[in-house]
Amino acid sequence: MQDPKKAQADSISSKIIYSGTTLLLVTLAMSVAMLTACAPQNNYSSVMPDSTQNCGGAAVQAKYIVHNLDGTWDFQEEPDRTKFIDKYVKPNFEKIHFIEYDQRISAFQVHIDSTGPTQGDPAINNWGAAAINAEAAWAAGARGNGVIVAVVDSGVDITHPQLKNQIAYNTGEMGTDSSGRDKTTNQVDDDGNGFVDDYAGYNFVENNGIMHDDVGHGTHVSGIIAAEHTDTTIKTGYVQGVAPQAKILPVRFLGSTNGGLLSDALKAMDYAVMRGAKIINASWGGPGCATSLQQKISDLSNQNVLFVAAAGNSGANLDLSPEYPAAYSLPLQLTIGAIANSLFQDYYSNYSKHLVHFFAPGTAIVSTVPTKGAAEGSTTGYISMTGTSMATPFAVGAAAVLLSAKAGVTIQTVRSALLQTVDQNATYVNVTQGRLDIARGLNAL
Ligand SMILES: [Ca+2]
Ligand SMILES: [Ca+2]
């Protein structure tokens, strides 16, 4: 995307940096020259997205995402483009960095292998946790203690028996208010954080604090990260979260059809940071052309928040068929592909020597889903799913474990340790030629 305002912003900052009179004059002269040179395009439309842009059909042309030069976001809705320019762009032009259309985002389609394994069923074999050597971490007491992990997804079933104690509850929205009403439902922003009744995360699809998961995707991801257990060894029959003392922050932006809006994803990530999340699980993406998503993940890097993205399930080389956010390659990003139980890269997983950092277990992963009302039809609260959506939370859980393992460990150190300690296999097509190994990662801290 063209960035006509960047040159202007750069010249403004150079004016501030150089204090010598000559330099200042030269810089000012250059600025004037640049502005004059840009003049034919420097009308209000210059910050607008091309009206023909449809981003592979994902663009929502009545909705706009505005990024301001001061780093803030604005979200606007106006079906008439000319009206939008007159009413919003002209009065705010001087402070706008860029504007783009809102877009539809999808959770990566996962394959449902089997529905309804029951507790105690040997089909719940936790092969993924075993493959990444999670036992070593549990035995060492490194269990993600206190690390808040945001599952920015389709919501989470916060009543699931293996998740209800694993949620990053907001105590400022719990208990009773001065009128004796339940703070979780009193329609009051009791803790003054800008969100009403957000006792268990926030639902940006319906703009309320009521957390639910119609499709099971976010609940499945959450179980892989932090399903409750106290074991130090791999057992069968129930799910064992990789980081069972991490806290899940549910942030819902994908609705009942697994679709969501980019604007809601941006708001969801802002919310996650505000609530103290150190790691974001992003098991979603698509073709898209979202400058704002790239900007947001770049901002997260500056805020020391790790953004972990699923590589996608097209079985493609991301170098040739990029999907986003998987292919952004930002400083504090990890992009995760998938291996099967054989430990070989599975056919559906996207790959790239430059953009996919390592692989993690993604095939036939049993994890938690809502017991009632899940589209997948589970009546037991467990389901087996396959996809890079499942590989991503293994990496997220591992990062939480490493972050909690030693005082003073930074998220940058955690990311480097995970990258440097993969188990390698010559057949893997990714940056490290490797797959996730928590035990080795811990040893490298
Ligand atoms: Ca609140
Ligand atoms: Ca409240």
Short mmCIF file of C-alpha atoms and ligand atoms in Angstrom, two decimals:
data_model
loop_
_atom_site.label_atom_id
_atom_site.label_comp_id
_atom_site.label_asym_id
_atom_site.label_seq_id
_atom_site.Cartn_x
_atom_site.Cartn_y
_atom_site.Cartn_z
CA MET A 1 0.00 0.00 0.00
CA GLN A 2 1.26 3.48 -0.82
CA ASP A 3 2.08 5.56 2.18
CA PRO A 4 1.91 9.18 1.03
CA LYS A 5 2.00 10.52 4.56
CA LYS A 6 5.15 8.71 5.59
CA ALA A 7 7.44 10.99 3.63
CA GLN A 8 5.75 13.93 5.27
CA ALA A 9 6.10 12.41 8.74
CA ASP A 10 9.75 11.55 8.11
CA SER A 11 10.55 15.08 7.07
CA ILE A 12 8.82 16.41 10.17
CA SER A 13 10.91 14.18 12.42
CA SER A 14 14.12 15.17 10.62
CA LYS A 15 13.28 18.80 11.39
CA ILE A 16 13.21 17.90 15.07
CA ILE A 17 16.40 15.86 15.07
CA TYR A 18 18.74 18.34 13.33
CA SER A 19 19.19 21.59 15.21
CA GLY A 20 21.80 23.38 13.06
CA THR A 21 20.35 26.41 11.27
CA THR A 22 21.70 25.38 7.88
CA LEU A 23 20.42 21.86 8.24
CA LEU A 24 17.06 23.14 9.39
CA LEU A 25 16.76 25.43 6.39
CA VAL A 26 17.82 22.67 4.01
CA THR A 27 15.38 20.27 5.62
CA LEU A 28 12.57 22.79 5.47
CA ALA A 29 13.36 23.48 1.84
CA MET A 30 13.35 19.76 1.13
CA SER A 31 10.01 19.40 2.90
CA VAL A 32 8.49 22.16 0.83
CA ALA A 33 9.92 20.59 -2.32
CA MET A 34 8.55 17.19 -1.35
CA LEU A 35 5.13 18.56 -0.51
CA THR A 36 5.07 20.47 -3.79
CA ALA A 37 6.17 17.38 -5.69
CA CYS A 38 3.42 15.38 -4.02
CA ALA A 39 0.83 18.09 -4.51
CA PRO A 40 -1.10 16.53 -7.40
CA GLN A 41 -1.83 13.44 -5.25
CA ASN A 42 -1.86 15.19 -1.93
CA ASN A 43 -5.61 15.65 -1.79
CA TYR A 44 -7.87 13.99 0.73
CA SER A 45 -8.19 10.90 -1.41
CA SER A 46 -4.46 10.23 -1.05
CA VAL A 47 -4.96 8.55 2.32
CA MET A 48 -8.02 6.61 1.14
CA PRO A 49 -7.94 3.01 -0.08
CA ASP A 50 -8.49 2.49 -3.81
CA SER A 51 -12.27 2.24 -4.31
CA THR A 52 -11.79 -0.86 -6.46
CA GLN A 53 -9.80 -2.65 -3.78
CA ASN A 54 -11.63 -5.74 -2.55
CA CYS A 55 -8.80 -7.72 -0.93
CA GLY A 56 -9.84 -11.04 -2.38
CA GLY A 57 -13.46 -10.29 -1.54
CA ALA A 58 -12.65 -9.63 2.11
CA ALA A 59 -12.95 -5.82 2.03
CA VAL A 60 -15.93 -4.23 3.77
CA GLN A 61 -16.21 -0.95 1.89
CA ALA A 62 -18.68 0.72 4.24
CA LYS A 63 -16.29 0.38 7.16
CA TYR A 64 -12.96 2.10 7.54
CA ILE A 65 -9.93 1.52 9.73
CA VAL A 66 -7.99 4.73 10.34
CA HIS A 67 -4.43 4.79 11.66
CA ASN A 68 -3.37 8.16 12.97
CA LEU A 69 0.14 9.62 12.95
CA ASP A 70 0.14 9.53 16.75
CA GLY A 71 -0.32 5.73 16.67
CA THR A 72 -3.99 5.64 17.66
CA TRP A 73 -6.79 3.91 15.74
CA ASP A 74 -10.19 5.12 14.67
CA PHE A 75 -13.00 2.96 13.33
CA GLN A 76 -15.61 4.59 11.10
CA GLU A 77 -18.71 3.41 9.26
CA GLU A 78 -20.14 5.28 6.26
CA PRO A 79 -21.52 3.63 3.12
CA ASP A 80 -21.05 6.78 1.00
CA ARG A 81 -17.36 7.25 0.19
CA THR A 82 -17.73 10.92 -0.76
CA LYS A 83 -19.59 11.68 2.45
CA PHE A 84 -16.88 9.91 4.44
CA ILE A 85 -14.19 12.07 2.82
CA ASP A 86 -16.15 15.27 3.46
CA LYS A 87 -17.31 14.50 6.99
CA TYR A 88 -14.32 12.63 8.39
CA VAL A 89 -11.20 12.72 6.24
CA LYS A 90 -11.10 16.46 5.49
CA PRO A 91 -11.45 17.63 9.11
CA ASN A 92 -8.91 15.05 10.33
CA PHE A 93 -6.53 14.93 7.37
CA GLU A 94 -3.54 16.44 9.16
CA LYS A 95 -3.45 13.71 11.80
CA ILE A 96 -4.21 10.67 9.59
CA HIS A 97 -1.44 8.23 8.71
CA PHE A 98 -3.48 5.88 6.51
CA ILE A 99 -7.00 4.57 6.01
CA GLU A 100 -8.02 1.18 4.73
CA TYR A 101 -11.21 -0.79 4.38
CA ASP A 102 -12.19 -3.10 7.14
CA GLN A 103 -11.87 -6.77 6.15
CA ARG A 104 -13.41 -10.10 6.96
CA ILE A 105 -11.09 -12.58 8.69
CA SER A 106 -11.68 -16.32 9.13
CA ALA A 107 -10.44 -18.91 11.57
CA PHE A 108 -8.43 -21.43 9.63
CA GLN A 109 -10.73 -24.30 8.72
CA VAL A 110 -9.83 -27.28 10.82
CA HIS A 111 -10.53 -30.94 10.16
CA ILE A 112 -12.71 -32.66 12.75
CA ASP A 113 -11.25 -36.13 13.21
CA SER A 114 -13.67 -37.54 15.74
CA THR A 115 -16.26 -36.10 18.05
CA GLY A 116 -16.92 -37.11 21.54
CA PRO A 117 -14.08 -39.04 23.12
CA THR A 118 -15.08 -39.34 26.75
CA GLN A 119 -12.97 -38.83 29.83
CA GLY A 120 -10.80 -41.87 30.37
CA ASP A 121 -10.86 -42.71 26.66
CA PRO A 122 -7.36 -43.75 25.55
CA ALA A 123 -8.06 -41.79 22.37
CA ILE A 124 -7.21 -38.73 24.46
CA ASN A 125 -3.54 -39.62 24.26
CA ASN A 126 -1.84 -36.20 24.52
CA TRP A 127 0.65 -37.18 21.85
CA GLY A 128 1.31 -33.52 21.16
CA ALA A 129 2.39 -32.72 24.71
CA ALA A 130 4.60 -35.81 24.65
CA ALA A 131 6.17 -34.88 21.30
CA ILE A 132 7.28 -31.47 22.55
CA ASN A 133 8.65 -32.93 25.82
CA ALA A 134 6.21 -31.02 28.01
CA GLU A 135 6.79 -33.53 30.83
CA ALA A 136 10.25 -32.13 31.47
CA ALA A 137 8.78 -28.71 32.06
CA TRP A 138 6.01 -29.96 34.35
CA ALA A 139 8.49 -32.01 36.37
CA ALA A 140 10.69 -28.93 36.77
CA GLY A 141 7.73 -26.92 38.03
CA ALA A 142 7.71 -24.71 34.94
CA ARG A 143 4.00 -24.60 34.19
CA GLY A 144 3.36 -21.11 32.88
CA ASN A 145 2.72 -19.78 36.37
CA GLY A 146 0.91 -16.46 36.19
CA VAL A 147 1.52 -15.76 32.50
CA ILE A 148 -1.55 -14.27 30.79
CA VAL A 149 -2.12 -15.65 27.31
CA ALA A 150 -4.77 -14.06 25.10
CA VAL A 151 -6.77 -16.41 22.91
CA VAL A 152 -7.97 -13.96 20.27
CA ASP A 153 -10.47 -16.26 18.60
CA SER A 154 -14.09 -17.49 18.61
CA GLY A 155 -14.46 -17.20 22.38
CA VAL A 156 -13.91 -19.76 25.11
CA ASP A 157 -16.31 -21.96 27.07
CA ILE A 158 -15.33 -20.63 30.49
CA THR A 159 -17.56 -23.21 32.19
CA HIS A 160 -15.65 -26.21 30.81
CA PRO A 161 -14.50 -28.33 33.77
CA GLN A 162 -10.87 -28.25 32.61
CA LEU A 163 -10.88 -24.51 31.80
CA LYS A 164 -13.04 -22.79 34.42
CA ASN A 165 -10.09 -22.38 36.81
CA GLN A 166 -7.73 -21.35 34.03
CA ILE A 167 -9.28 -18.02 33.02
CA ALA A 168 -7.63 -14.63 33.62
CA TYR A 169 -10.64 -13.33 35.53
CA ASN A 170 -10.92 -9.61 36.10
CA THR A 171 -11.64 -9.34 39.83
CA GLY A 172 -12.63 -5.67 39.42
CA GLU A 173 -15.77 -6.90 37.65
CA MET A 174 -16.63 -9.60 40.20
CA GLY A 175 -18.45 -9.66 43.52
CA THR A 176 -21.28 -7.27 44.35
CA ASP A 177 -21.49 -3.52 43.85
CA SER A 178 -22.70 -0.98 46.44
CA SER A 179 -26.30 -1.71 45.45
CA GLY A 180 -25.81 -5.41 46.01
CA ARG A 181 -25.89 -6.28 42.33
CA ASP A 182 -23.63 -8.85 40.67
CA LYS A 183 -20.76 -6.89 39.11
CA THR A 184 -20.41 -9.43 36.29
CA THR A 185 -23.85 -8.49 34.94
CA ASN A 186 -24.70 -5.05 36.38
CA GLN A 187 -24.08 -3.24 33.07
CA VAL A 188 -21.50 -1.08 34.83
CA ASP A 189 -17.78 -0.77 34.05
CA ASP A 190 -16.92 -1.37 37.69
CA ASP A 191 -13.14 -1.28 37.28
CA GLY A 192 -13.21 1.68 34.89
CA ASN A 193 -11.15 -0.01 32.18
CA GLY A 194 -13.52 1.08 29.42
CA PHE A 195 -15.35 -2.26 29.10
CA VAL A 196 -18.64 -3.11 30.78
CA ASP A 197 -18.83 -6.41 32.70
CA ASP A 198 -15.57 -7.79 31.25
CA TYR A 199 -15.07 -10.22 34.12
CA ALA A 200 -13.86 -12.99 31.79
CA GLY A 201 -12.45 -11.20 28.79
CA TYR A 202 -14.47 -9.37 26.17
CA ASN A 203 -16.74 -10.27 23.29
CA PHE A 204 -16.08 -7.86 20.40
CA VAL A 205 -18.62 -9.62 18.15
CA GLU A 206 -21.52 -8.63 20.39
CA ASN A 207 -19.82 -5.82 22.33
CA ASN A 208 -20.44 -7.25 25.75
CA GLY A 209 -18.76 -9.21 28.51
CA ILE A 210 -20.70 -12.40 27.85
CA MET A 211 -18.14 -14.99 26.87
CA HIS A 212 -19.18 -18.01 24.82
CA ASP A 213 -17.86 -20.05 21.91
CA ASP A 214 -20.37 -21.18 19.28
CA VAL A 215 -17.90 -23.11 17.14
CA GLY A 216 -15.41 -24.59 19.59
CA HIS A 217 -12.27 -23.30 17.88
CA GLY A 218 -11.15 -20.94 20.66
CA THR A 219 -12.03 -23.45 23.37
CA HIS A 220 -9.97 -26.15 21.64
CA VAL A 221 -6.99 -23.81 21.35
CA SER A 222 -7.35 -22.84 25.02
CA GLY A 223 -7.29 -26.46 26.18
CA ILE A 224 -4.05 -27.13 24.31
CA ILE A 225 -2.46 -24.15 26.04
CA ALA A 226 -3.75 -24.52 29.57
CA ALA A 227 -6.29 -27.31 30.26
CA GLU A 228 -6.11 -27.93 33.99
CA HIS A 229 -4.05 -30.80 35.41
CA THR A 230 -1.41 -31.33 38.05
CA ASP A 231 0.52 -34.15 36.39
CA THR A 232 4.23 -34.37 35.83
CA THR A 233 3.91 -37.20 33.34
CA ILE A 234 1.86 -37.75 30.19
CA LYS A 235 -1.35 -39.64 30.88
CA THR A 236 -4.22 -40.66 28.67
CA GLY A 237 -7.90 -40.10 29.17
CA TYR A 238 -8.05 -36.33 29.62
CA VAL A 239 -6.38 -33.32 28.10
CA GLN A 240 -3.17 -31.99 29.63
CA GLY A 241 -2.52 -28.34 28.86
CA VAL A 242 1.07 -27.44 28.01
CA ALA A 243 1.11 -24.59 30.53
CA PRO A 244 -1.48 -25.58 33.16
CA GLN A 245 -0.75 -22.61 35.40
CA ALA A 246 -0.95 -19.99 32.68
CA LYS A 247 -4.14 -17.95 32.53
CA ILE A 248 -6.27 -17.77 29.41
CA LEU A 249 -7.68 -14.35 28.50
CA PRO A 250 -10.60 -15.01 26.14
CA VAL A 251 -11.07 -12.28 23.56
CA ARG A 252 -13.79 -13.02 21.04
CA PHE A 253 -13.81 -11.52 17.54
CA LEU A 254 -14.80 -14.53 15.42
CA GLY A 255 -18.56 -15.10 15.37
CA SER A 256 -20.77 -18.12 14.93
CA THR A 257 -19.74 -18.66 11.30
CA ASN A 258 -16.05 -18.45 12.26
CA GLY A 259 -15.88 -15.07 10.53
CA GLY A 260 -14.88 -11.80 12.10
CA LEU A 261 -13.80 -8.28 11.26
CA LEU A 262 -10.24 -7.01 11.14
CA SER A 263 -11.35 -3.93 13.11
CA ASP A 264 -12.57 -6.21 15.91
CA ALA A 265 -9.29 -8.17 15.81
CA LEU A 266 -7.38 -4.90 16.29
CA LYS A 267 -9.63 -3.90 19.20
CA ALA A 268 -9.27 -7.40 20.65
CA MET A 269 -5.47 -7.19 20.61
CA ASP A 270 -5.53 -3.72 22.21
CA TYR A 271 -7.77 -5.15 24.91
CA ALA A 272 -5.44 -8.11 25.42
CA VAL A 273 -2.45 -5.82 25.97
CA MET A 274 -4.46 -3.62 28.33
CA ARG A 275 -5.34 -6.73 30.40
CA GLY A 276 -1.68 -7.71 30.66
CA ALA A 277 -1.38 -10.47 28.05
CA LYS A 278 2.24 -11.31 27.22
CA ILE A 279 1.45 -13.75 24.41
CA ILE A 280 -1.27 -13.69 21.76
CA ASN A 281 -2.52 -16.85 20.06
CA ALA A 282 -3.64 -16.09 16.48
CA SER A 283 -5.02 -19.25 14.87
CA TRP A 284 -6.55 -17.36 11.98
CA GLY A 285 -5.73 -15.44 8.83
CA GLY A 286 -6.18 -15.37 5.09
CA PRO A 287 -5.00 -13.72 1.89
CA GLY A 288 -5.95 -10.16 2.74
CA CYS A 289 -4.05 -6.92 2.24
CA ALA A 290 -4.21 -5.38 5.68
CA THR A 291 -1.62 -2.71 6.39
CA SER A 292 -3.31 -2.14 9.74
CA LEU A 293 -2.80 -5.74 10.87
CA GLN A 294 0.90 -5.49 10.03
CA GLN A 295 1.05 -2.18 11.90
CA LYS A 296 -0.70 -3.72 14.93
CA ILE A 297 1.66 -6.70 15.18
CA SER A 298 4.60 -4.34 14.80
CA ASP A 299 3.15 -2.30 17.69
CA LEU A 300 2.86 -5.50 19.74
CA SER A 301 6.57 -6.15 19.17
CA ASN A 302 7.29 -2.70 20.58
CA GLN A 303 5.10 -3.52 23.58
CA ASN A 304 7.03 -6.76 24.27
CA VAL A 305 4.04 -8.95 23.38
CA LEU A 306 4.72 -12.18 21.49
CA PHE A 307 2.36 -12.74 18.54
CA VAL A 308 2.11 -16.39 17.55
CA ALA A 309 0.38 -17.03 14.22
CA ALA A 310 -0.79 -20.22 12.54
CA ALA A 311 0.97 -20.84 9.21
CA GLY A 312 -2.32 -21.80 7.55
CA ASN A 313 -3.74 -24.99 6.09
CA SER A 314 -3.34 -24.55 2.33
CA GLY A 315 -0.36 -26.91 2.05
CA ALA A 316 1.46 -24.06 0.31
CA ASN A 317 4.82 -22.34 0.40
CA LEU A 318 4.15 -18.95 2.01
CA ASP A 319 6.97 -17.43 -0.06
CA LEU A 320 4.86 -18.01 -3.17
CA SER A 321 1.33 -17.85 -1.73
CA PRO A 322 1.53 -15.54 1.26
CA GLU A 323 -1.24 -15.59 3.84
CA TYR A 324 -1.44 -13.03 6.62
CA PRO A 325 -0.62 -12.52 9.42
CA ALA A 326 1.48 -15.70 8.97
CA ALA A 327 3.77 -14.09 6.38
CA TYR A 328 4.45 -10.73 8.05
CA SER A 329 7.73 -11.73 9.73
CA LEU A 330 7.71 -9.05 12.44
CA PRO A 331 10.27 -8.92 15.29
CA LEU A 332 8.23 -10.57 18.04
CA GLN A 333 6.24 -12.87 15.77
CA LEU A 334 6.39 -16.63 15.53
CA THR A 335 4.64 -18.48 12.69
CA ILE A 336 3.91 -22.14 13.34
CA GLY A 337 3.36 -25.03 10.92
CA ALA A 338 2.15 -28.53 11.78
CA ILE A 339 3.50 -32.04 12.14
CA ALA A 340 1.58 -35.30 12.43
CA ASN A 341 2.06 -37.99 15.09
CA SER A 342 4.80 -39.44 12.82
CA LEU A 343 6.69 -36.18 13.56
CA PHE A 344 6.79 -35.47 9.82
CA GLN A 345 5.47 -32.22 8.36
CA ASP A 346 1.83 -32.87 7.47
CA TYR A 347 0.46 -32.28 3.96
CA TYR A 348 -1.97 -29.48 4.85
CA SER A 349 0.52 -27.29 6.68
CA ASN A 350 1.83 -24.19 4.98
CA TYR A 351 5.63 -23.95 5.04
CA SER A 352 8.46 -21.59 4.15
CA LYS A 353 12.20 -21.43 4.77
CA HIS A 354 11.82 -17.72 5.48
CA LEU A 355 8.45 -17.23 7.16
CA VAL A 356 7.48 -20.35 9.13
CA HIS A 357 9.68 -20.55 12.22
CA PHE A 358 9.14 -24.13 13.32
CA PHE A 359 6.57 -26.91 13.46
CA ALA A 360 4.49 -28.21 16.35
CA PRO A 361 1.93 -30.99 16.71
CA GLY A 362 -1.22 -30.21 14.71
CA THR A 363 -2.76 -33.47 13.54
CA ALA A 364 -5.41 -35.38 15.49
CA ILE A 365 -5.13 -33.24 18.60
CA VAL A 366 -7.77 -33.95 21.24
CA SER A 367 -8.70 -30.90 23.30
CA THR A 368 -11.58 -29.18 25.04
CA VAL A 369 -14.74 -27.87 23.33
CA PRO A 370 -18.04 -26.62 24.70
CA THR A 371 -20.15 -29.53 25.85
CA LYS A 372 -23.39 -28.08 24.59
CA GLY A 373 -24.13 -26.23 21.38
CA ALA A 374 -20.82 -26.79 19.68
CA ALA A 375 -21.23 -26.86 15.92
CA GLU A 376 -18.94 -29.85 15.86
CA GLY A 377 -21.51 -31.79 17.85
CA SER A 378 -19.44 -32.87 20.82
CA THR A 379 -21.52 -34.07 23.71
CA THR A 380 -18.52 -34.93 25.86
CA GLY A 381 -16.58 -31.68 25.94
CA TYR A 382 -13.70 -33.14 23.93
CA ILE A 383 -12.96 -33.37 20.23
CA SER A 384 -10.06 -34.26 17.95
CA MET A 385 -9.12 -31.52 15.49
CA THR A 386 -6.40 -31.15 12.87
CA GLY A 387 -4.82 -27.93 11.60
CA THR A 388 -2.08 -25.37 12.10
CA SER A 389 -4.64 -23.74 14.44
CA MET A 390 -3.78 -26.60 16.83
CA ALA A 391 0.00 -26.37 16.34
CA THR A 392 0.03 -22.67 17.26
CA PRO A 393 -1.21 -23.09 20.86
CA PHE A 394 1.52 -25.69 21.53
CA ALA A 395 4.06 -22.96 20.77
CA VAL A 396 2.08 -20.46 22.84
CA GLY A 397 1.98 -22.84 25.81
CA ALA A 398 5.72 -23.45 25.45
CA ALA A 399 6.43 -19.73 25.42
CA ALA A 400 4.35 -19.30 28.61
CA VAL A 401 6.27 -22.13 30.27
CA LEU A 402 9.64 -20.59 29.41
CA LEU A 403 8.53 -17.11 30.43
CA SER A 404 7.52 -18.42 33.86
CA ALA A 405 10.57 -20.63 34.34
CA LYS A 406 13.06 -18.05 35.59
CA ALA A 407 12.80 -14.58 37.08
CA GLY A 408 13.81 -11.82 34.73
CA VAL A 409 13.43 -13.80 31.52
CA THR A 410 12.23 -11.55 28.72
CA ILE A 411 9.83 -12.51 25.98
CA GLN A 412 12.65 -11.85 23.48
CA THR A 413 14.84 -14.40 25.28
CA VAL A 414 11.98 -16.90 25.25
CA ARG A 415 11.48 -16.48 21.51
CA SER A 416 15.21 -16.89 20.81
CA ALA A 417 15.44 -19.94 23.08
CA LEU A 418 12.55 -21.67 21.30
CA LEU A 419 14.10 -20.94 17.91
CA GLN A 420 17.57 -22.13 18.90
CA THR A 421 16.55 -25.40 20.53
CA VAL A 422 14.27 -27.04 17.98
CA ASP A 423 14.67 -30.71 17.13
CA GLN A 424 15.85 -30.70 13.56
CA ASN A 425 14.81 -32.89 10.68
CA ALA A 426 16.27 -32.49 7.21
CA THR A 427 12.83 -32.87 5.62
CA TYR A 428 11.27 -29.88 7.40
CA VAL A 429 10.77 -26.77 5.31
CA ASN A 430 10.91 -23.92 7.82
CA VAL A 431 13.34 -21.30 9.11
CA THR A 432 14.98 -23.54 11.71
CA GLN A 433 14.37 -26.87 9.97
CA GLY A 434 12.93 -27.81 13.33
CA ARG A 435 10.05 -28.69 15.59
CA LEU A 436 9.23 -27.37 19.03
CA ASP A 437 11.00 -28.88 22.06
CA ILE A 438 10.15 -27.36 25.46
CA ALA A 439 12.75 -29.34 27.43
CA ARG A 440 15.61 -28.11 25.28
CA GLY A 441 14.15 -24.61 25.29
CA LEU A 442 14.14 -24.57 29.10
CA ASN A 443 17.75 -25.70 29.24
CA ALA A 444 18.79 -22.83 27.00
CA LEU A 445 17.45 -20.11 29.32
CA CA B 1 -14.52 -3.19 33.05
CA CA B 2 -19.86 -4.75 35.85
#
